[in-house]
mmCIF file of C-alpha atoms and ligand atoms in Angstrom:
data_model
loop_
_atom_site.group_PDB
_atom_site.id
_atom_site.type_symbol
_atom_site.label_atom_id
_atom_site.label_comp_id
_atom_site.label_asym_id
_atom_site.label_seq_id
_atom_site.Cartn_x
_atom_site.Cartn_y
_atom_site.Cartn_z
ATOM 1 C CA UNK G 1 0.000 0.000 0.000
ATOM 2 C CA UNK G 2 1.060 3.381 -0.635
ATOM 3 C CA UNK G 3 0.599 6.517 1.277
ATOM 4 C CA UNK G 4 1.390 10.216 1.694
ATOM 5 C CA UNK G 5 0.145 11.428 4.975
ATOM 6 C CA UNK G 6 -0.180 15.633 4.553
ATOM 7 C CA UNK G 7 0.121 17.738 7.737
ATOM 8 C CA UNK G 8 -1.086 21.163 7.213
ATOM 9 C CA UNK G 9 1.723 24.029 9.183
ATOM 10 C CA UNK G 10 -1.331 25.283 10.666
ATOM 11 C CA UNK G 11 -0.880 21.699 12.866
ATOM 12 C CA UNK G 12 2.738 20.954 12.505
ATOM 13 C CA UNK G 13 2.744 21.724 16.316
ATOM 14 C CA UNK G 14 0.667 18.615 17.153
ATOM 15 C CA UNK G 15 0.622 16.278 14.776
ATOM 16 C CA UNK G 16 -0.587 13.459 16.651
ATOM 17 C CA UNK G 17 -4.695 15.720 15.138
ATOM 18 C CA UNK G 18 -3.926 16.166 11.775
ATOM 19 C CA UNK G 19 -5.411 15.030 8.698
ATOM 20 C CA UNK G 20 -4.229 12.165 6.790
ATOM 21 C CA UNK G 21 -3.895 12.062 3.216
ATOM 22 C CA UNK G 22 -3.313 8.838 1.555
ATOM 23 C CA UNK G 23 -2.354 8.520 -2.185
ATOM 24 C CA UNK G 24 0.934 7.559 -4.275
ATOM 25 C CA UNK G 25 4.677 9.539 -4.151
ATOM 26 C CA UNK G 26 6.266 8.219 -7.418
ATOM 27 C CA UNK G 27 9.633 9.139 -8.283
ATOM 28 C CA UNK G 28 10.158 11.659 -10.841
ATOM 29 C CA UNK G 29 13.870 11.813 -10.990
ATOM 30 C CA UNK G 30 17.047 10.155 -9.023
ATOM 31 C CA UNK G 31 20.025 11.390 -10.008
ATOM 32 C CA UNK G 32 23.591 11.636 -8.063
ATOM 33 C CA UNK G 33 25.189 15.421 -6.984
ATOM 34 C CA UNK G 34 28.404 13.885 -5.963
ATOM 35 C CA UNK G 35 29.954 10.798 -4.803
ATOM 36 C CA UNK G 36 27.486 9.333 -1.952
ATOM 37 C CA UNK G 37 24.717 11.951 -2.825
ATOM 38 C CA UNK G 38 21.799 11.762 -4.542
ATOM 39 C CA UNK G 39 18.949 14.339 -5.375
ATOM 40 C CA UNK G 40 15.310 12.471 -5.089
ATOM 41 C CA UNK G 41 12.155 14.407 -6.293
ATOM 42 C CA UNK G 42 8.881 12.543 -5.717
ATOM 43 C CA UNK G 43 5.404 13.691 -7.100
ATOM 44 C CA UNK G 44 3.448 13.929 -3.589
ATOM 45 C CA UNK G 45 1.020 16.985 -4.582
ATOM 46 C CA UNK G 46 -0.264 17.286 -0.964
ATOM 47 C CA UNK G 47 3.061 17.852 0.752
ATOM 48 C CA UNK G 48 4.290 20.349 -2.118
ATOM 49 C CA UNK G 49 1.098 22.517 -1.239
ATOM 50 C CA UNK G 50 2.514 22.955 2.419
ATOM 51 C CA UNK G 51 5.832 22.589 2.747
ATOM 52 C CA UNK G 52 8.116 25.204 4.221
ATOM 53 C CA UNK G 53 11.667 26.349 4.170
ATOM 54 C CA UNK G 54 13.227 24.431 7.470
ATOM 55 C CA UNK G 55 10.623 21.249 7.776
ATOM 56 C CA UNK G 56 11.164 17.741 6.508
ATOM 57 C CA UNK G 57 9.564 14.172 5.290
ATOM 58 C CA UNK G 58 10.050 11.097 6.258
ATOM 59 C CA UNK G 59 9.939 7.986 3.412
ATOM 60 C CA UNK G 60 11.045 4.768 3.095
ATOM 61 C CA UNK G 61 12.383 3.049 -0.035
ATOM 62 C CA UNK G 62 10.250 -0.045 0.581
ATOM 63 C CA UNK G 63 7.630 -2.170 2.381
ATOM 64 C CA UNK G 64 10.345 -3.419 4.507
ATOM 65 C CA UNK G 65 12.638 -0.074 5.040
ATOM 66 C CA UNK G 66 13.237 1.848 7.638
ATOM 67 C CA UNK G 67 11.502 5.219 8.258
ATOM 68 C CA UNK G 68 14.197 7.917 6.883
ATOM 69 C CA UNK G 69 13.836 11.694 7.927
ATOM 70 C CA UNK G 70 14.658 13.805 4.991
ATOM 71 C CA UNK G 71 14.951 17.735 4.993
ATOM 72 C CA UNK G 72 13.031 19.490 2.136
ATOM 73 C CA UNK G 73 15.351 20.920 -0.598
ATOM 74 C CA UNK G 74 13.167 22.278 -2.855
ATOM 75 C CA UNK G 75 9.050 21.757 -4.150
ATOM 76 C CA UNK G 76 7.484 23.364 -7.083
ATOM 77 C CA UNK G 77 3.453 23.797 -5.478
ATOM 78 C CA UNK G 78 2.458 23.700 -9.187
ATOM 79 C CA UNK G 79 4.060 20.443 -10.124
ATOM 80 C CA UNK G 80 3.299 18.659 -7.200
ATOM 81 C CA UNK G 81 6.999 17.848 -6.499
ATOM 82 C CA UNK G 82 9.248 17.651 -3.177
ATOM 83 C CA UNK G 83 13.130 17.192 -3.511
ATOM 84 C CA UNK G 84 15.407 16.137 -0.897
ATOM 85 C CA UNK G 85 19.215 15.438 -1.333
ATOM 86 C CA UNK G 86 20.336 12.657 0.642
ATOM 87 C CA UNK G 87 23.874 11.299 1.736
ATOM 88 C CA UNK G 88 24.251 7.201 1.402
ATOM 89 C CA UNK G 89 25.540 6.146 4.338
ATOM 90 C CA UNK G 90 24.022 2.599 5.522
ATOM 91 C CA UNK G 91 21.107 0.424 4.449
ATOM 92 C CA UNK G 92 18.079 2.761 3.989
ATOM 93 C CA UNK G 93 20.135 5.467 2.258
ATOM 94 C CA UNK G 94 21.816 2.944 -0.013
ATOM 95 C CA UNK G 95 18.231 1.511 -0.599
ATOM 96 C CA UNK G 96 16.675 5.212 -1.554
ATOM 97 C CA UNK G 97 20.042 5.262 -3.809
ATOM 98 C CA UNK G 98 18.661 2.559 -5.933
ATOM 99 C CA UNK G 99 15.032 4.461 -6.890
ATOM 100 C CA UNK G 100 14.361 5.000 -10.289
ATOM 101 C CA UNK G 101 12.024 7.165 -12.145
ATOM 102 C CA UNK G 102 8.569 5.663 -11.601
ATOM 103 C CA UNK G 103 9.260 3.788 -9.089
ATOM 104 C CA UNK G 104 6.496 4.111 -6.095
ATOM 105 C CA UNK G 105 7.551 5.299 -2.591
ATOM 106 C CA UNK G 106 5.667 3.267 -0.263
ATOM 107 C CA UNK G 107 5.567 6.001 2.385
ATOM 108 C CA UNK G 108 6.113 9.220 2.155
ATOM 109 C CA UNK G 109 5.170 11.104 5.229
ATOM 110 C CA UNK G 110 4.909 15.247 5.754
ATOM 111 C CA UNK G 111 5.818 18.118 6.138
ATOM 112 C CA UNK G 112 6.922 17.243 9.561
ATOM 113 C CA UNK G 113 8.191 19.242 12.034
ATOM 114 C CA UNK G 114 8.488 23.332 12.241
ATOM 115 C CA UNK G 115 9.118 25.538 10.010
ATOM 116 C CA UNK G 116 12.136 27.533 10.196
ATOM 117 C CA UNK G 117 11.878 31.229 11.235
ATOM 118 C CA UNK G 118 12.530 33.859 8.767
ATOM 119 C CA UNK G 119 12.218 37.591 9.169
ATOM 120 C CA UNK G 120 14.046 40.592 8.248
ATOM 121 C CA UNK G 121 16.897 40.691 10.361
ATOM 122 C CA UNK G 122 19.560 42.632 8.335
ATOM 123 C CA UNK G 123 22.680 40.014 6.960
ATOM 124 C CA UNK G 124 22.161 36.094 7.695
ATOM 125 C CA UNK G 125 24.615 33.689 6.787
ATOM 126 C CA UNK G 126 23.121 30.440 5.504
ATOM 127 C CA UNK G 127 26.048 27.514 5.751
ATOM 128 C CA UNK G 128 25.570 23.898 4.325
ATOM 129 C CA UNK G 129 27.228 20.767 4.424
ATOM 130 C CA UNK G 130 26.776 18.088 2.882
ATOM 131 C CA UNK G 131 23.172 17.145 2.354
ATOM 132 C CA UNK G 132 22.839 20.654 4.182
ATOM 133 C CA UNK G 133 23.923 22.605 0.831
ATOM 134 C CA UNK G 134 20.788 21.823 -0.326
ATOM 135 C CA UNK G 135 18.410 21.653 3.074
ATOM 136 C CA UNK G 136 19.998 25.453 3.327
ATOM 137 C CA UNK G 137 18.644 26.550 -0.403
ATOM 138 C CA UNK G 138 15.448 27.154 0.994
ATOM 139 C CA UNK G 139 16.218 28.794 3.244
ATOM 140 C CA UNK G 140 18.287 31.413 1.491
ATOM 141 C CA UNK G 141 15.464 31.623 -1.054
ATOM 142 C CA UNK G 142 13.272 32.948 1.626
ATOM 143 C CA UNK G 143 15.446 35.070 3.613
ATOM 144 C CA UNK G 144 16.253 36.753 0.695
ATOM 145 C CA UNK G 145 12.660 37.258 -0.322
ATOM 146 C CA UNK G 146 12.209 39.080 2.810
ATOM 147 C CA UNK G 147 14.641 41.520 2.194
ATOM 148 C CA UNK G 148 18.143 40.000 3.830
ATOM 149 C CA UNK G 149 21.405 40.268 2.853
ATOM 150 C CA UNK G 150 22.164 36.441 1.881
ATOM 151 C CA UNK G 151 25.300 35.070 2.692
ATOM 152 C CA UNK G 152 25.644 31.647 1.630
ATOM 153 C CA UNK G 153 28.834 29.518 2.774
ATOM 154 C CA UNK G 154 29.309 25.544 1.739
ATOM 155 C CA UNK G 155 31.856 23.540 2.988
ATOM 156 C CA UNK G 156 33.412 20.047 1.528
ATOM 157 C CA UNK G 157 36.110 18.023 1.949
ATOM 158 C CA UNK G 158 37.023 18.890 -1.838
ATOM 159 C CA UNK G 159 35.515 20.720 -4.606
ATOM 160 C CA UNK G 160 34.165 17.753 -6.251
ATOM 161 C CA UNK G 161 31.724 17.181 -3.635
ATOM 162 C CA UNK G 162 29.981 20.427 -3.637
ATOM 163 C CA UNK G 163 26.775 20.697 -5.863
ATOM 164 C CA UNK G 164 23.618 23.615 -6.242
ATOM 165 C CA UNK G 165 26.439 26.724 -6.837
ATOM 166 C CA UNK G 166 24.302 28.264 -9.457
ATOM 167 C CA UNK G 167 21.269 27.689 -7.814
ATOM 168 C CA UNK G 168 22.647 29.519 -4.673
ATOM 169 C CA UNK G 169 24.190 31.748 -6.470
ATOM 170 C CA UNK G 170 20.812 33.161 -7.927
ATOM 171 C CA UNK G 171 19.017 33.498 -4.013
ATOM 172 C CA UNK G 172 22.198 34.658 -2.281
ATOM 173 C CA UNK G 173 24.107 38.093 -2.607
ATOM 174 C CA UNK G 174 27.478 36.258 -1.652
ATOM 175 C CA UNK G 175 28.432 32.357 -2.056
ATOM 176 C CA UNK G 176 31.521 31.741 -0.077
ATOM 177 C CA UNK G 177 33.255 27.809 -0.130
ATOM 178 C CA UNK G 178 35.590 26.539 1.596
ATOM 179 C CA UNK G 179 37.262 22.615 1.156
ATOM 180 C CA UNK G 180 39.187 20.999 3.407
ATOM 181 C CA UNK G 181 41.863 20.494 0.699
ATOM 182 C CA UNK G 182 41.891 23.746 -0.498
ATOM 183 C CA UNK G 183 40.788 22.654 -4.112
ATOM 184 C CA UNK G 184 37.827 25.355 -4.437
ATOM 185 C CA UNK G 185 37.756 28.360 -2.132
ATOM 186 C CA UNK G 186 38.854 29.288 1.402
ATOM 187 C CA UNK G 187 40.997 25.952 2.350
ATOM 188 C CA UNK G 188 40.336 26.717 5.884
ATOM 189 C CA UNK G 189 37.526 24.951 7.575
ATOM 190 C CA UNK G 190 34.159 26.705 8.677
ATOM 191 C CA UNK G 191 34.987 27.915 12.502
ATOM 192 C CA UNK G 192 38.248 29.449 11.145
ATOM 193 C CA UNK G 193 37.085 31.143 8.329
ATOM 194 C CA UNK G 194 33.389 32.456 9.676
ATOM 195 C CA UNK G 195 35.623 33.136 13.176
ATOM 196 C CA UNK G 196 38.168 35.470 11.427
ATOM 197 C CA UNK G 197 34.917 37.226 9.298
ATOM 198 C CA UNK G 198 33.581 37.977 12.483
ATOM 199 C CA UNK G 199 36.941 38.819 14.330
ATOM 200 C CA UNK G 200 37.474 41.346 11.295
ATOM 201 C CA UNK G 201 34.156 42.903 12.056
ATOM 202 C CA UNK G 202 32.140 41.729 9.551
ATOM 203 C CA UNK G 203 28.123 42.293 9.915
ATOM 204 C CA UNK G 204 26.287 38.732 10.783
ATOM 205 C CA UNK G 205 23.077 39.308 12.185
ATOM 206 C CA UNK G 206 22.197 35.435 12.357
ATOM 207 C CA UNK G 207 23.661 32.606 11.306
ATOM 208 C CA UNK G 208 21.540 29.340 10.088
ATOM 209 C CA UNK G 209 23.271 26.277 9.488
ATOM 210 C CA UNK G 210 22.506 22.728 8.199
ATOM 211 C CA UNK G 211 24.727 19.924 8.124
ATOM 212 C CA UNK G 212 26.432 16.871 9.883
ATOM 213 C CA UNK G 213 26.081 17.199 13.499
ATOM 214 C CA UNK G 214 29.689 17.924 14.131
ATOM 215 C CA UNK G 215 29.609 20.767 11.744
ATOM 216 C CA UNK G 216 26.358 22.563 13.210
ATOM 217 C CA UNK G 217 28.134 22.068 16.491
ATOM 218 C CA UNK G 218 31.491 23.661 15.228
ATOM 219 C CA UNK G 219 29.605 26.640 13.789
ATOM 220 C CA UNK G 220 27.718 27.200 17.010
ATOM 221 C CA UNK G 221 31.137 27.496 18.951
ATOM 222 C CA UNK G 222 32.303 29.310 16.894
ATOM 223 C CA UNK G 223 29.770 31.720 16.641
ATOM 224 C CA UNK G 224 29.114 31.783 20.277
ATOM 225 C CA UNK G 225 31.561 34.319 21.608
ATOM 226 C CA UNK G 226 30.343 36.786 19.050
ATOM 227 C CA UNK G 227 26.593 36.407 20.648
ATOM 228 C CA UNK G 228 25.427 35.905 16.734
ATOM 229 C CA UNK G 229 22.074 33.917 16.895
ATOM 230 C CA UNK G 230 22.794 30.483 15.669
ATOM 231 C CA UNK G 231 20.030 28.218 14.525
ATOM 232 C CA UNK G 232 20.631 24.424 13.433
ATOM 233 C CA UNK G 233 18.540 21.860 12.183
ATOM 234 C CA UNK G 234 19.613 18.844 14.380
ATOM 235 C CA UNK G 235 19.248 15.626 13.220
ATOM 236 C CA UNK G 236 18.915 13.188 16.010
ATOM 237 C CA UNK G 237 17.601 9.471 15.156
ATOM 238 C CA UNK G 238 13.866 9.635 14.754
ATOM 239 C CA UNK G 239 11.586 6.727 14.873
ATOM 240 C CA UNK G 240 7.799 8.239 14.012
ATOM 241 C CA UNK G 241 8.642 12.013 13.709
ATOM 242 C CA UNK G 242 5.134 12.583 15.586
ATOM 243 C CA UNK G 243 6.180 13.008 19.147
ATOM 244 C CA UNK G 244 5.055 9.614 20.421
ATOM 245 C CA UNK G 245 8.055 7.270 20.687
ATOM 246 C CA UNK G 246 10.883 10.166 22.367
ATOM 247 C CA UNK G 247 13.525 8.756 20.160
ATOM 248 C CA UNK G 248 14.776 12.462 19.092
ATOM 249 C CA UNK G 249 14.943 13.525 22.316
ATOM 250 C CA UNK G 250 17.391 16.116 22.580
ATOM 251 C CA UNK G 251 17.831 19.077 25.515
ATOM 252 C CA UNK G 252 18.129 22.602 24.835
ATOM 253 C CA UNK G 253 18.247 25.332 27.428
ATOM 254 C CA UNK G 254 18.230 22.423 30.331
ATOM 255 C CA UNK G 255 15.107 21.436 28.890
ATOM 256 C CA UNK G 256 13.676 18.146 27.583
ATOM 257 C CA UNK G 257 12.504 19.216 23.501
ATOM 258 C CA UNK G 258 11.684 16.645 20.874
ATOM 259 C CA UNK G 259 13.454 16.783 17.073
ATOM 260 C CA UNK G 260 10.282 16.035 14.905
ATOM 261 C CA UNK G 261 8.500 18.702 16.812
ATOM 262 C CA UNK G 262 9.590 21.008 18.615
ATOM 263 C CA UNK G 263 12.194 21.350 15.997
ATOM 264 C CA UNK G 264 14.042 20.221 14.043
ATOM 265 C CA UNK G 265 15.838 24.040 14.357
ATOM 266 C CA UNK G 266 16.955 24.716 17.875
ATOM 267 C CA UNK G 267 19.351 27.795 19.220
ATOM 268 C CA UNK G 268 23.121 25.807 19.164
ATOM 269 C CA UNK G 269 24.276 28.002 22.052
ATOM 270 C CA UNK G 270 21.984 26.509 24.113
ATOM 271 C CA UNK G 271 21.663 22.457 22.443
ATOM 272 C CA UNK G 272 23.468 20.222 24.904
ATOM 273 C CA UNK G 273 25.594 18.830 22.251
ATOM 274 C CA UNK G 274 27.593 15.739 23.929
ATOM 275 C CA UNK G 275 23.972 14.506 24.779
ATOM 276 C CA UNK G 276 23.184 14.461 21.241
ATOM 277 C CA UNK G 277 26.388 13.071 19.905
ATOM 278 C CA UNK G 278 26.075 10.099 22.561
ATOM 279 C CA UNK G 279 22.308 9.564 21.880
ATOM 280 C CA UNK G 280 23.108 9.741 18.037
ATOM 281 C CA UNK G 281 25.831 7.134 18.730
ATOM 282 C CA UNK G 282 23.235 4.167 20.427
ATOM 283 C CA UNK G 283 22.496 1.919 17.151
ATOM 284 C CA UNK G 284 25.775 2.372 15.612
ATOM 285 C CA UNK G 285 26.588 -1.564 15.768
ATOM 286 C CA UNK G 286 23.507 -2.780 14.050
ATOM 287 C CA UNK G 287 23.818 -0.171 11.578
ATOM 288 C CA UNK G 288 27.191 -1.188 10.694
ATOM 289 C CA UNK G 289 25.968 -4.959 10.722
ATOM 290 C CA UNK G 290 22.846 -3.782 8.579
ATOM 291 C CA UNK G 291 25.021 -2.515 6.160
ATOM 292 C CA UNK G 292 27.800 -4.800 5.649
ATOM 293 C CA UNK G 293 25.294 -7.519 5.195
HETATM 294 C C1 LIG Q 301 15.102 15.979 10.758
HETATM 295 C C2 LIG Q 301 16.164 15.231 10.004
HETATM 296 C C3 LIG Q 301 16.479 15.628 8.711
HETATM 297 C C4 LIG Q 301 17.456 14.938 7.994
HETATM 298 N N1 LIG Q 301 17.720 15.354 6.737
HETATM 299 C C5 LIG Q 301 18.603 14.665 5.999
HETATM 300 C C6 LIG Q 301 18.833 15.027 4.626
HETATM 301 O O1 LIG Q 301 18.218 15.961 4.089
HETATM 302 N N2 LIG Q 301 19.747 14.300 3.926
HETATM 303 C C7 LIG Q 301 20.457 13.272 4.520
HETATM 304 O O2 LIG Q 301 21.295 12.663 3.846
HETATM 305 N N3 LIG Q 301 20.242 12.897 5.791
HETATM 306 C C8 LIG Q 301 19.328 13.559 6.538
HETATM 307 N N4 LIG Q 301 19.094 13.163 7.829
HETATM 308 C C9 LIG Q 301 19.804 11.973 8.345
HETATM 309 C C10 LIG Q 301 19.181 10.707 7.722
HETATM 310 O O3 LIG Q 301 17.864 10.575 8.150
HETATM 311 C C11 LIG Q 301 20.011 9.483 8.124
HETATM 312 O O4 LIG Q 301 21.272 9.606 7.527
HETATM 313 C C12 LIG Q 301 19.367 8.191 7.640
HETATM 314 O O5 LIG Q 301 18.198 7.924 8.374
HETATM 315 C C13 LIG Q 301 20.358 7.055 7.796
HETATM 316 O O6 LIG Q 301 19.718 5.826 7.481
HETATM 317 P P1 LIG Q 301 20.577 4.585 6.966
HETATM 318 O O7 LIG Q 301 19.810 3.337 7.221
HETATM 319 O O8 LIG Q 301 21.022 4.816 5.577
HETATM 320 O O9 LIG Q 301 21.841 4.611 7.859
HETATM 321 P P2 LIG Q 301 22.025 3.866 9.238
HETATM 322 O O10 LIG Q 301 22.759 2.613 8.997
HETATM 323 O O11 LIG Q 301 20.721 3.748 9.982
HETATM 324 O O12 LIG Q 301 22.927 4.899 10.023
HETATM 325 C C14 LIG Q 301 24.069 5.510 9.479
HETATM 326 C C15 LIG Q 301 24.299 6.817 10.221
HETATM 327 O O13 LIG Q 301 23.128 7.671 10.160
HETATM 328 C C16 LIG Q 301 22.641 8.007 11.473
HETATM 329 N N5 LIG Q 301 21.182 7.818 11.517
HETATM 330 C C17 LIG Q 301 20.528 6.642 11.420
HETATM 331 N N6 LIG Q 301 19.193 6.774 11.469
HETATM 332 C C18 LIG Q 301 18.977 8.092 11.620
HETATM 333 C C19 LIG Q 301 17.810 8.880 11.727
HETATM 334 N N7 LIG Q 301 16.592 8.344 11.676
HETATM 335 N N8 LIG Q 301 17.962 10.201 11.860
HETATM 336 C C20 LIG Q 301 19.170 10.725 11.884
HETATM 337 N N9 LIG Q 301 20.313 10.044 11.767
HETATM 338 C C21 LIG Q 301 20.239 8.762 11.655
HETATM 339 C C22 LIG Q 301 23.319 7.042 12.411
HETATM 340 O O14 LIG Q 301 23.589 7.644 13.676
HETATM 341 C C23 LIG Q 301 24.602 6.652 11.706
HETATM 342 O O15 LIG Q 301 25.618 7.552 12.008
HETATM 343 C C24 LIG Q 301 18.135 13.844 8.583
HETATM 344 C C25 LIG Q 301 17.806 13.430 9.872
HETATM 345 C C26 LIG Q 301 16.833 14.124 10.576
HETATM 346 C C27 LIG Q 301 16.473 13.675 11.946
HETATM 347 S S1 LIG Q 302 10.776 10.697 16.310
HETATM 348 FE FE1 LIG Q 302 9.481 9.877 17.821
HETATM 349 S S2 LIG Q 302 9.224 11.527 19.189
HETATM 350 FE FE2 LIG Q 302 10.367 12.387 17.583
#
């Protein structure tokens, strides 16, 4: 059976009373970014209608597969597509890898979770990593609609494995890289080149970043002594991304908050990050055994 379950934003606060909307996601293209990343747009009509800049879905590749959280990329309302880039790495992900066009997504599941805030607030910097180059596009888009000064910065560990420039490009007033090995861009990582922009006095009103955990938590350090608002889009495990099971438990400001939704963008000065790196840790055995066999 196939199904994609709709959740208006008017309820994305309590999902556990919103409507469900069954009916087919189908794929309408697969196609791989980079090494170990691949952009997936689905037809799902209902969830291109609502979805928002910051929220994500949650599918699985088949009958049998696990329930992945994705974040939204990018939708076109009129098309009746959703796009998500994900990263491949263990059995789910390699499973969504293997989707062609027309194949039928057995679940499909959104738009979960909040939506981001946007508002004027003068120059934001919108940095992505990874799969987060693309969850920050969004983002950007609508930031800049609203009047911002976009700065968009993407990190890799090497040119090849960055994707979406011109697509930035066109929402952002300034794309900044930087790889690890210095092959495009800055070579230094994020926290030293956003530190030194802000130790030169550079104008960053906020700062919203999407990424691997261990970036979002770099960028919030960094950040932090410069009291520039940092918002990430954590990704703890999630189980049914409708705040019944407490799998995505994470705490923020001493208190108890749940990913799917509460979130999934918190404050990072105030995530308590080696809670979420240890809970984030708990199935990493039988995900390695899942996908070696
Ligand atoms: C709100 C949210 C949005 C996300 N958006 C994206 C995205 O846009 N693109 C993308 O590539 N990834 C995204 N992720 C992470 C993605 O869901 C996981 O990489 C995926 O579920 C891994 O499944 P797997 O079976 O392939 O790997 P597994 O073998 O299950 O695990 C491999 C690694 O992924 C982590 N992981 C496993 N399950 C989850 C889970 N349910 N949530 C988070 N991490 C998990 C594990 O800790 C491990 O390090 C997001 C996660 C959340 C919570
Ligand atoms: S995933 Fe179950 S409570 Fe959030």
């Amino acid at each position: 059976m196939s199904e994609t379950t709709q959740i208006p934003p008017s309820h994305s606060d309590q999902p556990q009373g919103s409507r469900f909307e069954p009916g087919p996601a189908t794929v309408v293209k697969s196609e791989p970014l980079a090494p170990n990343l691949q952009l997936l747009t689905v037809h799902a009509p209902a969830v291109a209608a609502k979805i928002q800049p910051g929220q994500f879905i949650i599918l699985r590749a088949d009958e049998h597969g696990e329930r992945v959280p994705l974040t939204v990329a990018d939708w076109d309302r009129e098309a009746g597509t959703v796009s998500c880039v994900f990263m491949q790495v263990g059995t789910s992900t390699y499973k969504l890898g293997e989707l062609k066009e027309g194949d039928v997504v057995p679940t499909f599941v959104g738009p979960l979770g909040k939506a981001v805030e946007l508002d004027k607030w003068g120059t934001v910097m919108c940095a992505g990593g990874c799969y987060g180059i693309a969850g920050i596009y969004p983002i950007a888009r609508g930031l800049k609609e609203l009047g911002n000064e976009v700065i968009v910065f993407i990190e890799g560990r090497s040119g090849f494995l960055l994707y979406w420039l011109d697509k930035l490009e066109a929402v952002a007033d300034r794309v900044i890289i930087a790889t690890r090995d210095g092959s495009l861009g800055e070579k230094e990582g994020y926290p030293h080149a956003v530190g030194r922009m802000l130790d030169e006095g550079e104008q960053v009103d906020r700062v919203v970043a999407i990424g691997c955990t261990f970036m979002m938590y770099e960028m919030s350090e960094t950040t932090r002594p410069f009291e520039v608002k940092t918002i990430v889009s954590l990704n703890p495990i999630m189980i049914d991304g409708t705040g019944m099971c407490g799998a995505c438990r994470v705490s923020v400001d001493g208190e108890t908050r749940f990913a799917c939704v509460d979130g999934p963008d918190f404050d990072g000065h105030q995530v308590d990050w080696d809670l979420l790196f240890s809970r984030r840790k708990a199935y990493l055995r039988p995900e390695t055994d899942s996908a070696e066999r």
